[in-house]
């Protein structure tokens, strides 16, 4: 969880669009795979919130 939190913070700090920018910020202690997994997880969370918000406005 600690690694994920560090990666998530770096993703937000860099704008969350380029894996290479996040990797550069974090350094060698994090793999590209870990960064991509965290980016995918954050994207799924964002989409879930969007769907939930949309549904609440339709009611």
CSV table of N, CA and C in Angstrom, one decimal:
chain,number,residue,atom,x,y,z
A,1,UNK,N,0.8,-1.2,0.0
A,1,UNK,CA,0.0,0.0,0.0
A,1,UNK,C,0.9,1.3,0.0
A,2,UNK,N,2.0,1.2,0.7
A,2,UNK,CA,2.9,2.4,0.8
A,2,UNK,C,3.4,2.7,-0.6
A,3,UNK,N,3.8,1.7,-1.3
A,3,UNK,CA,4.4,1.9,-2.7
A,3,UNK,C,3.3,2.5,-3.6
A,4,UNK,N,2.1,2.0,-3.5
A,4,UNK,CA,1.0,2.5,-4.3
A,4,UNK,C,0.7,4.0,-4.0
A,5,UNK,N,0.7,4.3,-2.7
A,5,UNK,CA,0.5,5.7,-2.3
A,5,UNK,C,1.6,6.6,-2.9
A,6,UNK,N,2.8,6.2,-2.9
A,6,UNK,CA,3.9,7.0,-3.4
A,6,UNK,C,3.8,7.1,-4.9
A,7,UNK,N,3.4,6.0,-5.6
A,7,UNK,CA,3.2,6.1,-7.0
A,7,UNK,C,2.0,7.0,-7.4
A,8,UNK,N,0.9,6.9,-6.6
A,8,UNK,CA,-0.3,7.7,-6.9
A,8,UNK,C,0.0,9.2,-6.7
A,9,UNK,N,0.8,9.5,-5.7
A,9,UNK,CA,1.2,10.9,-5.5
A,9,UNK,C,2.0,11.4,-6.7
A,10,UNK,N,2.9,10.6,-7.1
A,10,UNK,CA,3.8,11.0,-8.3
A,10,UNK,C,2.9,11.1,-9.6
A,11,UNK,N,2.0,10.3,-9.7
A,11,UNK,CA,1.1,10.4,-10.9
A,11,UNK,C,0.3,11.7,-10.9
A,12,UNK,N,-0.2,12.0,-9.7
A,12,UNK,CA,-0.9,13.3,-9.6
A,12,UNK,C,0.0,14.5,-9.8
A,13,UNK,N,1.2,14.4,-9.3
A,13,UNK,CA,2.2,15.5,-9.4
A,13,UNK,C,2.6,15.7,-10.8
A,14,UNK,N,2.7,14.7,-11.6
A,14,UNK,CA,3.1,14.8,-13.0
A,14,UNK,C,2.0,14.9,-14.0
A,15,UNK,N,0.8,14.9,-13.5
A,15,UNK,CA,-0.4,15.1,-14.4
A,15,UNK,C,-1.0,13.8,-14.9
A,16,UNK,N,-0.3,12.7,-14.6
A,16,UNK,CA,-0.9,11.4,-14.8
A,16,UNK,C,-1.0,10.9,-16.2
A,17,UNK,N,-0.3,11.4,-17.2
A,17,UNK,CA,-0.4,11.0,-18.5
A,17,UNK,C,0.8,10.2,-19.1
A,18,UNK,N,1.9,10.4,-18.6
A,18,UNK,CA,3.1,9.7,-19.1
A,18,UNK,C,3.8,8.9,-18.0
A,19,UNK,N,3.9,7.6,-18.3
A,19,UNK,CA,4.6,6.6,-17.4
A,19,UNK,C,6.0,7.1,-17.2
A,20,UNK,N,6.6,7.5,-18.3
A,20,UNK,CA,8.1,7.9,-18.2
A,20,UNK,C,8.3,9.0,-17.2
A,21,UNK,N,7.4,10.0,-17.2
A,21,UNK,CA,7.5,11.1,-16.3
A,21,UNK,C,7.4,10.7,-14.9
A,22,UNK,N,6.5,9.8,-14.6
A,22,UNK,CA,6.3,9.3,-13.2
A,22,UNK,C,7.6,8.5,-12.8
A,23,UNK,N,8.1,7.6,-13.8
A,23,UNK,CA,9.3,6.8,-13.5
A,23,UNK,C,10.5,7.7,-13.2
A,24,UNK,N,10.6,8.8,-14.0
A,24,UNK,CA,11.7,9.7,-13.8
A,24,UNK,C,11.6,10.3,-12.4
A,25,UNK,N,10.5,10.7,-12.0
A,25,UNK,CA,10.3,11.3,-10.6
A,25,UNK,C,10.5,10.3,-9.5
A,26,UNK,N,10.1,9.1,-9.7
A,26,UNK,CA,10.2,8.1,-8.6
A,26,UNK,C,11.6,7.4,-8.6
A,27,UNK,N,12.2,7.2,-9.7
A,27,UNK,CA,13.5,6.5,-9.7
A,27,UNK,C,13.4,5.0,-9.9
A,28,UNK,N,14.5,4.4,-9.6
A,28,UNK,CA,14.7,3.0,-9.9
A,28,UNK,C,14.0,2.0,-8.9
A,29,UNK,N,13.5,2.5,-7.8
A,29,UNK,CA,12.9,1.7,-6.8
A,29,UNK,C,11.5,1.2,-7.3
A,30,UNK,N,11.0,1.8,-8.4
A,30,UNK,CA,9.6,1.5,-8.9
A,30,UNK,C,9.8,1.0,-10.3
A,31,UNK,N,9.1,0.0,-10.7
A,31,UNK,CA,9.1,-0.6,-12.1
A,31,UNK,C,8.0,0.1,-12.9
A,32,UNK,N,8.3,0.0,-14.2
A,32,UNK,CA,7.2,0.6,-15.2
A,32,UNK,C,5.9,-0.2,-15.0
A,33,UNK,N,6.0,-1.5,-14.7
A,33,UNK,CA,4.8,-2.3,-14.5
A,33,UNK,C,4.0,-1.8,-13.3
A,34,UNK,N,4.7,-1.5,-12.2
A,34,UNK,CA,4.0,-1.0,-11.0
A,34,UNK,C,3.4,0.3,-11.3
A,35,UNK,N,4.0,1.2,-12.0
A,35,UNK,CA,3.5,2.5,-12.3
A,35,UNK,C,2.3,2.3,-13.2
A,36,UNK,N,2.3,1.5,-14.2
A,36,UNK,CA,1.2,1.3,-15.1
A,36,UNK,C,0.0,0.7,-14.4
A,37,UNK,N,0.3,-0.2,-13.5
A,37,UNK,CA,-0.8,-0.8,-12.7
A,37,UNK,C,-1.5,0.2,-11.8
A,38,UNK,N,-0.7,1.1,-11.2
A,38,UNK,CA,-1.3,2.2,-10.4
A,38,UNK,C,-2.1,3.1,-11.2
A,39,UNK,N,-1.6,3.5,-12.4
A,39,UNK,CA,-2.3,4.4,-13.3
A,39,UNK,C,-3.6,3.8,-13.7
A,40,UNK,N,-3.6,2.5,-14.0
A,40,UNK,CA,-4.9,1.8,-14.4
A,40,UNK,C,-5.8,1.8,-13.2
A,41,UNK,N,-5.3,1.5,-12.0
A,41,UNK,CA,-6.2,1.5,-10.9
A,41,UNK,C,-6.8,2.9,-10.6
A,42,UNK,N,-6.0,3.9,-10.7
A,42,UNK,CA,-6.6,5.3,-10.5
A,42,UNK,C,-7.6,5.6,-11.6
A,43,UNK,N,-7.4,5.2,-12.8
A,43,UNK,CA,-8.3,5.4,-13.9
A,43,UNK,C,-9.6,4.7,-13.7
A,44,UNK,N,-9.6,3.5,-13.2
A,44,UNK,CA,-10.8,2.8,-12.9
A,44,UNK,C,-11.6,3.4,-11.7
A,45,UNK,N,-10.9,3.9,-10.7
A,45,UNK,CA,-11.5,4.6,-9.6
A,45,UNK,C,-12.2,5.9,-10.1
A,46,UNK,N,-11.5,6.6,-11.0
A,46,UNK,CA,-12.1,7.8,-11.6
A,46,UNK,C,-13.3,7.5,-12.4
A,47,UNK,N,-13.3,6.5,-13.2
A,47,UNK,CA,-14.4,6.1,-14.0
A,47,UNK,C,-15.6,5.7,-13.1
A,48,UNK,N,-15.3,5.0,-12.0
A,48,UNK,CA,-16.4,4.5,-11.1
A,48,UNK,C,-17.1,5.7,-10.4
A,49,UNK,N,-16.3,6.7,-10.0
A,49,UNK,CA,-16.8,7.9,-9.4
A,49,UNK,C,-17.7,8.6,-10.4
A,50,UNK,N,-17.2,8.7,-11.7
A,50,UNK,CA,-18.0,9.4,-12.7
A,50,UNK,C,-19.3,8.7,-13.0
A,51,UNK,N,-19.3,7.4,-13.0
A,51,UNK,CA,-20.6,6.7,-13.2
A,51,UNK,C,-21.5,6.9,-12.1
A,52,UNK,N,-21.0,6.8,-10.8
A,52,UNK,CA,-21.8,7.0,-9.7
A,52,UNK,C,-22.4,8.4,-9.6
A,53,UNK,N,-21.6,9.4,-10.0
A,53,UNK,CA,-22.1,10.8,-10.0
A,53,UNK,C,-23.2,10.9,-11.0
A,54,UNK,N,-23.0,10.4,-12.2
A,54,UNK,CA,-23.9,10.5,-13.3
A,54,UNK,C,-25.3,9.8,-12.9
A,55,UNK,N,-25.2,8.7,-12.2
A,55,UNK,CA,-26.4,8.0,-11.8
A,55,UNK,C,-27.2,8.8,-10.7
A,56,UNK,N,-26.4,9.5,-9.8
A,56,UNK,CA,-27.1,10.2,-8.8
A,56,UNK,C,-27.8,11.4,-9.4
A,57,UNK,N,-27.3,12.0,-10.5
A,57,UNK,CA,-28.0,13.1,-11.1
A,57,UNK,C,-29.2,12.7,-11.9
A,58,UNK,N,-29.3,11.5,-12.3
A,58,UNK,CA,-30.4,11.0,-13.1
A,58,UNK,C,-31.6,10.7,-12.2
A,59,UNK,N,-31.4,10.5,-11.0
A,59,UNK,CA,-32.5,10.1,-10.1
A,59,UNK,C,-33.4,11.3,-9.7
